[in-house]
mmCIF file of N, CA and C and ligand atoms in Angstrom:
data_model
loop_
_atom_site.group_PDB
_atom_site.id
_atom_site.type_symbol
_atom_site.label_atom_id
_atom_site.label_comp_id
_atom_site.label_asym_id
_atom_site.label_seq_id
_atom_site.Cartn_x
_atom_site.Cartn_y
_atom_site.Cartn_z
ATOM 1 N N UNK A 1 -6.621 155.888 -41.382
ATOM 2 C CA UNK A 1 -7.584 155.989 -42.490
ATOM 3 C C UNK A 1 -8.422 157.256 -42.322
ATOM 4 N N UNK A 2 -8.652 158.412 -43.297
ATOM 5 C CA UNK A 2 -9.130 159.424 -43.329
ATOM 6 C C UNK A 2 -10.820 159.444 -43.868
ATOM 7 N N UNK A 3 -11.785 160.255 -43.329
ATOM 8 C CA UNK A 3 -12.954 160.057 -44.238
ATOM 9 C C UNK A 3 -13.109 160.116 -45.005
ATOM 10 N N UNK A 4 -12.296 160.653 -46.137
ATOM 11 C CA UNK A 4 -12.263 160.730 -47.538
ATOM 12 C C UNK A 4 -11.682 158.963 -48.365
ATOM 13 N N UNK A 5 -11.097 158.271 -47.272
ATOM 14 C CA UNK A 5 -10.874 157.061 -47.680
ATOM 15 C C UNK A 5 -11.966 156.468 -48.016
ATOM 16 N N UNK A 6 -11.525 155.969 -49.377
ATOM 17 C CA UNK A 6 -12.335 155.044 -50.908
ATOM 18 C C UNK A 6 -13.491 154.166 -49.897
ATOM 19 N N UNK A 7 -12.686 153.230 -48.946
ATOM 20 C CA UNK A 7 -13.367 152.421 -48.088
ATOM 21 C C UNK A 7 -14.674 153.063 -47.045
ATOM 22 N N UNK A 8 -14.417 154.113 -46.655
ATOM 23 C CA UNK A 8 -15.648 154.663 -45.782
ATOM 24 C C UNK A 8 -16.427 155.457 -46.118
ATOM 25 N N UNK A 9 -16.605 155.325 -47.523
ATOM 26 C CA UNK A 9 -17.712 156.199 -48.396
ATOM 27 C C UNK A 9 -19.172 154.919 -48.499
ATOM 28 N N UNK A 10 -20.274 155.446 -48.000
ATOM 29 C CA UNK A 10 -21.412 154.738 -48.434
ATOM 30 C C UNK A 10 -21.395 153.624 -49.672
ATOM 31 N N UNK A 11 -21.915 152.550 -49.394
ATOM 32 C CA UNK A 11 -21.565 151.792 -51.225
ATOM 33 C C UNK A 11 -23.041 151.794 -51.192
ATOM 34 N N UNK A 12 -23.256 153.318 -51.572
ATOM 35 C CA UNK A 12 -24.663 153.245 -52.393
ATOM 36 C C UNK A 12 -24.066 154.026 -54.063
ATOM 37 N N UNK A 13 -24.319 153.414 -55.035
ATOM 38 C CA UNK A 13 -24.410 153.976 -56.321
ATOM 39 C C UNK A 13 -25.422 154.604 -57.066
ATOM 40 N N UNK A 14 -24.967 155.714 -57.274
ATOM 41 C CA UNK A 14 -25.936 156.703 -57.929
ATOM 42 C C UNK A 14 -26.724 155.897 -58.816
ATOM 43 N N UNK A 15 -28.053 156.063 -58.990
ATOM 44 C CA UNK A 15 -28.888 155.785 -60.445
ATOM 45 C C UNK A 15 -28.567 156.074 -61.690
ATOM 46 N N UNK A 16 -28.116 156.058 -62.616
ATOM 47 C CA UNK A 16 -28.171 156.611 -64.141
ATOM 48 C C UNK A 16 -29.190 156.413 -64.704
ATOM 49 N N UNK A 17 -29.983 157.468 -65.059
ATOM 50 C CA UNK A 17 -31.033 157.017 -65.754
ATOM 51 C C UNK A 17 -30.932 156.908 -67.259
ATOM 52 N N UNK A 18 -31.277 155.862 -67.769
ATOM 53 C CA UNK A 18 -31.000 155.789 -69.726
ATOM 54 C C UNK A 18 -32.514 156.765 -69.531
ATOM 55 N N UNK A 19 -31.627 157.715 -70.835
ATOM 56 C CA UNK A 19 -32.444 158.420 -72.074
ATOM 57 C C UNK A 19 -33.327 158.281 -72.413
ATOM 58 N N UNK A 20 -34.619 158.717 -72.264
ATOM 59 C CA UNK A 20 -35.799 158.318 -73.182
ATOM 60 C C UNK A 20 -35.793 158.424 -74.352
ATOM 61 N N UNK A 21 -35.975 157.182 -75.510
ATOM 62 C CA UNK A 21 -36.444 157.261 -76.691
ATOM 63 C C UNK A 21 -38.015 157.613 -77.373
ATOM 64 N N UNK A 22 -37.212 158.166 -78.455
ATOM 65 C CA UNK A 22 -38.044 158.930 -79.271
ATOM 66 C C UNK A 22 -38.086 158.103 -80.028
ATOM 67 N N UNK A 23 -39.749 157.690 -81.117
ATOM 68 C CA UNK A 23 -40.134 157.380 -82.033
ATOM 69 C C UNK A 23 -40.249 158.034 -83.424
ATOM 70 N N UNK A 24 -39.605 157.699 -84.262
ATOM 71 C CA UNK A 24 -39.419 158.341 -86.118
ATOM 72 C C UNK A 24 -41.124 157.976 -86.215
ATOM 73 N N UNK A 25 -41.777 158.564 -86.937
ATOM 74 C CA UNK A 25 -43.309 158.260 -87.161
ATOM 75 C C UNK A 25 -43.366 158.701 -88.691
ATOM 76 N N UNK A 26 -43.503 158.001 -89.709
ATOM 77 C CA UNK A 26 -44.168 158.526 -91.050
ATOM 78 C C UNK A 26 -45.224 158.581 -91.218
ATOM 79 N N UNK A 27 -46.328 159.583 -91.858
ATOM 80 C CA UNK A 27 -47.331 160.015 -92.273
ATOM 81 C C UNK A 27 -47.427 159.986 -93.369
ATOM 82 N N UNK A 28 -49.060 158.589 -93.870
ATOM 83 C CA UNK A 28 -49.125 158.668 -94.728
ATOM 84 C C UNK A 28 -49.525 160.007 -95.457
ATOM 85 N N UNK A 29 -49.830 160.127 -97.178
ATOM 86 C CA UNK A 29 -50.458 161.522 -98.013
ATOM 87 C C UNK A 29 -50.533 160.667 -98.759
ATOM 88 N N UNK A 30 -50.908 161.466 -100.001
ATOM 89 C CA UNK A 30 -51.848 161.132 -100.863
ATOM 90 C C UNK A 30 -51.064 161.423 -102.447
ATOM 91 N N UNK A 31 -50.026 161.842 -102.282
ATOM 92 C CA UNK A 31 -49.169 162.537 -103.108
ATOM 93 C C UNK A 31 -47.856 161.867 -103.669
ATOM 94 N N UNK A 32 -47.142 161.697 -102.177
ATOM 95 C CA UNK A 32 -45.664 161.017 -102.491
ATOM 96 C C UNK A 32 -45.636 159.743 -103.176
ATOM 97 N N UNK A 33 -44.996 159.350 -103.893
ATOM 98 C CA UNK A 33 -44.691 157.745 -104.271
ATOM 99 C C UNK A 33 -44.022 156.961 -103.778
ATOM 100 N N UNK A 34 -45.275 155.987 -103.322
ATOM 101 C CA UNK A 34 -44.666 155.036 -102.952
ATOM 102 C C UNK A 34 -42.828 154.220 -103.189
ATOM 103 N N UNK A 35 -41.952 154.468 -103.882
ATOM 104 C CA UNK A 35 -41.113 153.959 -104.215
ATOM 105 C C UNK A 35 -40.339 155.709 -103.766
ATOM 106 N N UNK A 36 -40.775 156.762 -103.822
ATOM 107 C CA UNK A 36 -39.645 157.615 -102.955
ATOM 108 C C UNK A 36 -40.350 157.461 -101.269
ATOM 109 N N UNK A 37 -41.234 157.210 -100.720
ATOM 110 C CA UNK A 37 -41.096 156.487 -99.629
ATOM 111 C C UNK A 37 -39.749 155.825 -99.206
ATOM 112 N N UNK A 38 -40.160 154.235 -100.272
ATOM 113 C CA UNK A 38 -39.151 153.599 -99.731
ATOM 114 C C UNK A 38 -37.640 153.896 -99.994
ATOM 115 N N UNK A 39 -37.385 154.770 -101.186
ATOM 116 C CA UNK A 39 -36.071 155.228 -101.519
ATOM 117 C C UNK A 39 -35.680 155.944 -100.000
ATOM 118 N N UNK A 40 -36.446 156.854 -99.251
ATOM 119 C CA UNK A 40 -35.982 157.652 -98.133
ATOM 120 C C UNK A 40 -35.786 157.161 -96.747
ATOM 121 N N UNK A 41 -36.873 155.978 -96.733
ATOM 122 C CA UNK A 41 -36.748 154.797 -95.637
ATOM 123 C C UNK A 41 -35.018 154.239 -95.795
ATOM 124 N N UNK A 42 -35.216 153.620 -96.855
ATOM 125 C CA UNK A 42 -33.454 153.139 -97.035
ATOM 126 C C UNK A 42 -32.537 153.937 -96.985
ATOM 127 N N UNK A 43 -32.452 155.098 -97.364
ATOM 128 C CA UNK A 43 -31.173 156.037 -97.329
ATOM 129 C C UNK A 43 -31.360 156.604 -96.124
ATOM 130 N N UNK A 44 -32.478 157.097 -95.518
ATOM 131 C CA UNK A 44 -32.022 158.037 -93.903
ATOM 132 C C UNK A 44 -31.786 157.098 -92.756
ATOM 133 N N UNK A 45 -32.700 155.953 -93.022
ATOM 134 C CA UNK A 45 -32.500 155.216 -91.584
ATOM 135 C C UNK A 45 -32.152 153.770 -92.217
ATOM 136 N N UNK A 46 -31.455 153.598 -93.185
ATOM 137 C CA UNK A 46 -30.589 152.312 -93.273
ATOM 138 C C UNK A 46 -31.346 151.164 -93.541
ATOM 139 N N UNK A 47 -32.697 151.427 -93.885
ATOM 140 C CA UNK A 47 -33.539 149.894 -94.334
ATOM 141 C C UNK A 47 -32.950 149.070 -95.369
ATOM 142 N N UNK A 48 -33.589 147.839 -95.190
ATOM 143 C CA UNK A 48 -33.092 147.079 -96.439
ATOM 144 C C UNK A 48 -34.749 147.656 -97.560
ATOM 145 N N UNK A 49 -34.864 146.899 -98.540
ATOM 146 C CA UNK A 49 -35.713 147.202 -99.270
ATOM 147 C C UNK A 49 -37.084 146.527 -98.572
ATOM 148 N N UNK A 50 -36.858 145.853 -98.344
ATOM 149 C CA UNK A 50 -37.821 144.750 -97.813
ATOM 150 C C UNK A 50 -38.872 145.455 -96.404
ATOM 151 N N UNK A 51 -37.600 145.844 -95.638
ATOM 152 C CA UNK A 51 -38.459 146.504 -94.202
ATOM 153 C C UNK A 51 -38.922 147.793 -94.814
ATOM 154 N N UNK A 52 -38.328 148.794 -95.758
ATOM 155 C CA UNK A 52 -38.325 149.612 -95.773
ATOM 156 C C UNK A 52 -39.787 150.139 -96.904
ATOM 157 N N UNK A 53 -40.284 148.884 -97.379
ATOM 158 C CA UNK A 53 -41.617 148.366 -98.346
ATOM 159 C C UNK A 53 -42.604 148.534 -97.103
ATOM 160 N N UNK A 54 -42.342 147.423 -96.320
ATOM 161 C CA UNK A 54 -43.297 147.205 -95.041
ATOM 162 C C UNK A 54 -43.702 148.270 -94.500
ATOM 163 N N UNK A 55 -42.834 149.117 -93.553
ATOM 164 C CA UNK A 55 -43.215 150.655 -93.539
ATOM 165 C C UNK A 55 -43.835 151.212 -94.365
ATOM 166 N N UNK A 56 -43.662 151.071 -95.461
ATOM 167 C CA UNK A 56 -44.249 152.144 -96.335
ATOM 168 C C UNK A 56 -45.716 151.598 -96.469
ATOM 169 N N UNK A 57 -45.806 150.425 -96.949
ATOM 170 C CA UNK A 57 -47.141 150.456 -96.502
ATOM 171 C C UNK A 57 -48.352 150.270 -95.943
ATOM 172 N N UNK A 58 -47.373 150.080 -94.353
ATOM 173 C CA UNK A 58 -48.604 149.827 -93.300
ATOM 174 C C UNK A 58 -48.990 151.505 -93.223
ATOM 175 N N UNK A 59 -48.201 152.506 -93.275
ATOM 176 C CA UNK A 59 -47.976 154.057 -93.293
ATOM 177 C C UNK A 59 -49.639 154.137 -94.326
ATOM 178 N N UNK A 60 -49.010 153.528 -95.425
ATOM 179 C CA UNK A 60 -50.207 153.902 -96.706
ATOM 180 C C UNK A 60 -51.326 152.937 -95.846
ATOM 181 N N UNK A 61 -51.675 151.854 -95.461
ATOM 182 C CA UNK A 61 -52.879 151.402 -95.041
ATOM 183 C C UNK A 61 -53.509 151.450 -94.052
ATOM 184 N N UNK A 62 -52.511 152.387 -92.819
ATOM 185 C CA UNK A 62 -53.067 153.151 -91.742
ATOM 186 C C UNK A 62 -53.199 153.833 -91.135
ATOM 187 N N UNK A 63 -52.264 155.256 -92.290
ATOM 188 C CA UNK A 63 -52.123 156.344 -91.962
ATOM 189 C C UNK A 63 -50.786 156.515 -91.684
ATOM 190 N N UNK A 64 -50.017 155.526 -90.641
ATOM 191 C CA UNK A 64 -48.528 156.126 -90.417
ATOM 192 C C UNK A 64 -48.313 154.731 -89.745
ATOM 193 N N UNK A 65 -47.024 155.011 -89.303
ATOM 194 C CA UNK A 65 -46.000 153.493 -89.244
ATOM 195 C C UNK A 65 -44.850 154.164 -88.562
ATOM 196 N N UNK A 66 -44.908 153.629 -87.585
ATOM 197 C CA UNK A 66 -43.749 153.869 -86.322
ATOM 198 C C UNK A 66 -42.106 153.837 -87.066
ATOM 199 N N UNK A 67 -40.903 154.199 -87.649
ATOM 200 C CA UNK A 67 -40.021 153.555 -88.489
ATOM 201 C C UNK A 67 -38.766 153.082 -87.422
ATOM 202 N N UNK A 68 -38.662 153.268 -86.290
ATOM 203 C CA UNK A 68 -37.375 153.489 -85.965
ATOM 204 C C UNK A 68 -37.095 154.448 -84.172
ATOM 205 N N UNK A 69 -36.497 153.967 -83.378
ATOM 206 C CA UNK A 69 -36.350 154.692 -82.069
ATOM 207 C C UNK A 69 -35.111 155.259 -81.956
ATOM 208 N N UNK A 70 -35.001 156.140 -81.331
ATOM 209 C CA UNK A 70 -33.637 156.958 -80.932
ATOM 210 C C UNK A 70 -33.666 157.604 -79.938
ATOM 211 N N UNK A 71 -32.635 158.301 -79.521
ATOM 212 C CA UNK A 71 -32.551 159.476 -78.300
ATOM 213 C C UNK A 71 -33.117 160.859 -79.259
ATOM 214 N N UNK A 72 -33.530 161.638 -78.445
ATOM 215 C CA UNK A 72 -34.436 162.666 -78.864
ATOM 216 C C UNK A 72 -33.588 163.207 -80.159
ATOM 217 N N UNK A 73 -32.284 164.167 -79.978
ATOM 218 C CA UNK A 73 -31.912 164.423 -80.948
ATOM 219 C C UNK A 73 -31.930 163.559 -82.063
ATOM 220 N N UNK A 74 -31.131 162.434 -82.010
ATOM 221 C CA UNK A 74 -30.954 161.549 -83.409
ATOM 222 C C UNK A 74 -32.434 161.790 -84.150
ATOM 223 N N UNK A 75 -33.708 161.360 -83.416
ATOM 224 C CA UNK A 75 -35.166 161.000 -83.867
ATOM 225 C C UNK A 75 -35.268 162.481 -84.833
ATOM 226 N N UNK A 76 -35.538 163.471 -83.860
ATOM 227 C CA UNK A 76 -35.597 164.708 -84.427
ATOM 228 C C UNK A 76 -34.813 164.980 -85.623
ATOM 229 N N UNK A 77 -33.438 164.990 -85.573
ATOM 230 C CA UNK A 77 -32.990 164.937 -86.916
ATOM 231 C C UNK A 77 -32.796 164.110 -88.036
ATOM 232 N N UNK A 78 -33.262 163.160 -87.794
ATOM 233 C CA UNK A 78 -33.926 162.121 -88.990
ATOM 234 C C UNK A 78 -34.688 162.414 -89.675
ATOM 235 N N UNK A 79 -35.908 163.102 -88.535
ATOM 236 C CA UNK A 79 -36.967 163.336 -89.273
ATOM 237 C C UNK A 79 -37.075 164.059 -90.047
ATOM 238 N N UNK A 80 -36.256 165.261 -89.555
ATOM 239 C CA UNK A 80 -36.432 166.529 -90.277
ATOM 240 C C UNK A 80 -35.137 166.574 -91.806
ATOM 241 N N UNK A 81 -34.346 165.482 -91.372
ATOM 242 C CA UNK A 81 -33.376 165.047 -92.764
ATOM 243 C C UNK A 81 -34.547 164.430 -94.018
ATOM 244 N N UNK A 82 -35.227 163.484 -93.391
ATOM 245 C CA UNK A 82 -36.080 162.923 -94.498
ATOM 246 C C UNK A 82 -37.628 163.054 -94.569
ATOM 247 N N UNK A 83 -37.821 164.477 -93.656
ATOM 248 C CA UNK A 83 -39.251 164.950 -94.623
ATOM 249 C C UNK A 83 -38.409 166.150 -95.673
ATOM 250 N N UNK A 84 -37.212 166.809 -95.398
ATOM 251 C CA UNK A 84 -36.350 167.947 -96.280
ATOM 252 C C UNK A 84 -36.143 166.768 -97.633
ATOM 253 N N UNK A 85 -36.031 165.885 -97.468
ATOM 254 C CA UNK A 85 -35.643 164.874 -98.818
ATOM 255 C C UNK A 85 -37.110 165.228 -99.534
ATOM 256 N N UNK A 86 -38.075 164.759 -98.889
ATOM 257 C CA UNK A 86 -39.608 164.821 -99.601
ATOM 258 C C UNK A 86 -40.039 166.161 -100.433
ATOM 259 N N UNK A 87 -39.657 167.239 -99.198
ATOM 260 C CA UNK A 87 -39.435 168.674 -99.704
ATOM 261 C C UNK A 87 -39.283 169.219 -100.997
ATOM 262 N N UNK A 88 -37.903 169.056 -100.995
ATOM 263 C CA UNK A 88 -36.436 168.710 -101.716
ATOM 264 C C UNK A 88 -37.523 168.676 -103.444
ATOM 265 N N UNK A 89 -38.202 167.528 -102.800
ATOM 266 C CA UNK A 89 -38.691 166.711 -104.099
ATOM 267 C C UNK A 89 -40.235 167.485 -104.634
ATOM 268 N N UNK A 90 -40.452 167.950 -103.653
ATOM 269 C CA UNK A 90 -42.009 168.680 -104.219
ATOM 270 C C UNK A 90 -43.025 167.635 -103.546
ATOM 271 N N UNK A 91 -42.597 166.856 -102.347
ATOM 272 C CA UNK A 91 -43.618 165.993 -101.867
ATOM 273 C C UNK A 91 -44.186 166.417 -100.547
ATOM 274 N N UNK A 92 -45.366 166.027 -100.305
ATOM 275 C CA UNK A 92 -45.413 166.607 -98.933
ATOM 276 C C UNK A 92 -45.539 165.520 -97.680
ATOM 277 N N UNK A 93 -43.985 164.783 -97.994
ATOM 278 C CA UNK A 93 -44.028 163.574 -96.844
ATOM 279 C C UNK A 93 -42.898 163.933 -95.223
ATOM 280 N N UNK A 94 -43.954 163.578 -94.914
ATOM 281 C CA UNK A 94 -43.874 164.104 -93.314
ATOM 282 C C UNK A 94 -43.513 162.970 -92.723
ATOM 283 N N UNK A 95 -42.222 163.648 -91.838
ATOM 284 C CA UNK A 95 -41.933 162.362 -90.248
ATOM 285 C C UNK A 95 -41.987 163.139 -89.010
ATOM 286 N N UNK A 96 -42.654 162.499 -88.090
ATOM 287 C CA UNK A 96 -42.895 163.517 -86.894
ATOM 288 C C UNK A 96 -42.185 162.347 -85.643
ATOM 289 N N UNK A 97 -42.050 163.044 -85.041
ATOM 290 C CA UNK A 97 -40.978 162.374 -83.306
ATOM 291 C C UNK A 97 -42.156 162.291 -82.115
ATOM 292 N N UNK A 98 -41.982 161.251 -81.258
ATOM 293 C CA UNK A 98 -42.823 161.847 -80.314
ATOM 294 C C UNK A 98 -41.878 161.195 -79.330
ATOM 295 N N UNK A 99 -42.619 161.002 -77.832
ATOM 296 C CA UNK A 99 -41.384 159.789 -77.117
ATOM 297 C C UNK A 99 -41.403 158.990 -76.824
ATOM 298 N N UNK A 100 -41.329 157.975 -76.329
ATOM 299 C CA UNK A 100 -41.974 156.477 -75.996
ATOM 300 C C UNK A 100 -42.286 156.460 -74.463
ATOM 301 N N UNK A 101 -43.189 155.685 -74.035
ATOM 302 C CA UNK A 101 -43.948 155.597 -72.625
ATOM 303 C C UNK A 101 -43.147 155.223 -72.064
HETATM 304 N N1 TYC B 1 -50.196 157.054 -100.185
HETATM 305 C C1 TYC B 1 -49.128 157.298 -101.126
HETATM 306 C C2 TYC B 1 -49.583 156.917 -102.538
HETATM 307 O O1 TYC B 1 -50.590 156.236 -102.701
HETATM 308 C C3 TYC B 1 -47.866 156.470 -100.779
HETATM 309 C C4 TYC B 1 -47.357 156.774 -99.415
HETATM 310 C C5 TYC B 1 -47.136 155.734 -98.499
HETATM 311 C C6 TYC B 1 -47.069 158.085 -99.025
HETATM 312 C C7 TYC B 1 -46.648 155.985 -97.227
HETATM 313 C C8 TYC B 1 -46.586 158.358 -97.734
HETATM 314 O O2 TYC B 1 -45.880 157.544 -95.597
HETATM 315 C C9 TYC B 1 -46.377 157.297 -96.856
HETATM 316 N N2 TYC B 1 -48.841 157.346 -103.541
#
């Protein structure tokens, strides 16, 4: 049996560490409508109508509303897919990323 044999290698296993997630964050304004809110809630991140109401307006009654977690990229480009929708529209609705504790 050689030291490179499977058997006389340490059985310690490396750590993998999972990914930190990132939080989608909407910001309420004063501008967008409520109903393209929720139109953009449902089409970028897959809400039903129902969750995608709720968000919208805890957002409108406390400023913003957590929507959704991901790995950094996905978050980031969500966001920036569906504040470009708001854009798009002449609204000035904002999603910002941050990361989770
Ligand atoms: N406050 C907006 C209005 O009264 C609606 C709104 C809700 C906008 C949530 C953004 O993230 C938001 N028309």
């Amino acid at each position: 049996m050689s030291d490179s044999d499977i058997r006389t290698r340490p059985k310690v296993l490396p750590k993998t560490a999972r990914p930190r997630l990132h939080k989608v964050i909407v910001l309420n304004d004063d501008y967008t409508p409520r109903d393209f809110v929720v139109l953009v809630l449902k089409g970028e991140f897959g809400m039903t109508e129902t969750q995608a109401y709720r968000v919208m307006i805890t957002a409108h009654r406390r400023g913003s509303c957590v929507v959704a977690v991901y790995t950094k990229d996905i978050a980031e480009s969500k966001a920036t897919r569906a504040t470009d929708a708001g854009r798009k529209h002449g609204y000035p609705l904002l999603f910002t990323t941050e990361p989770e504790e």
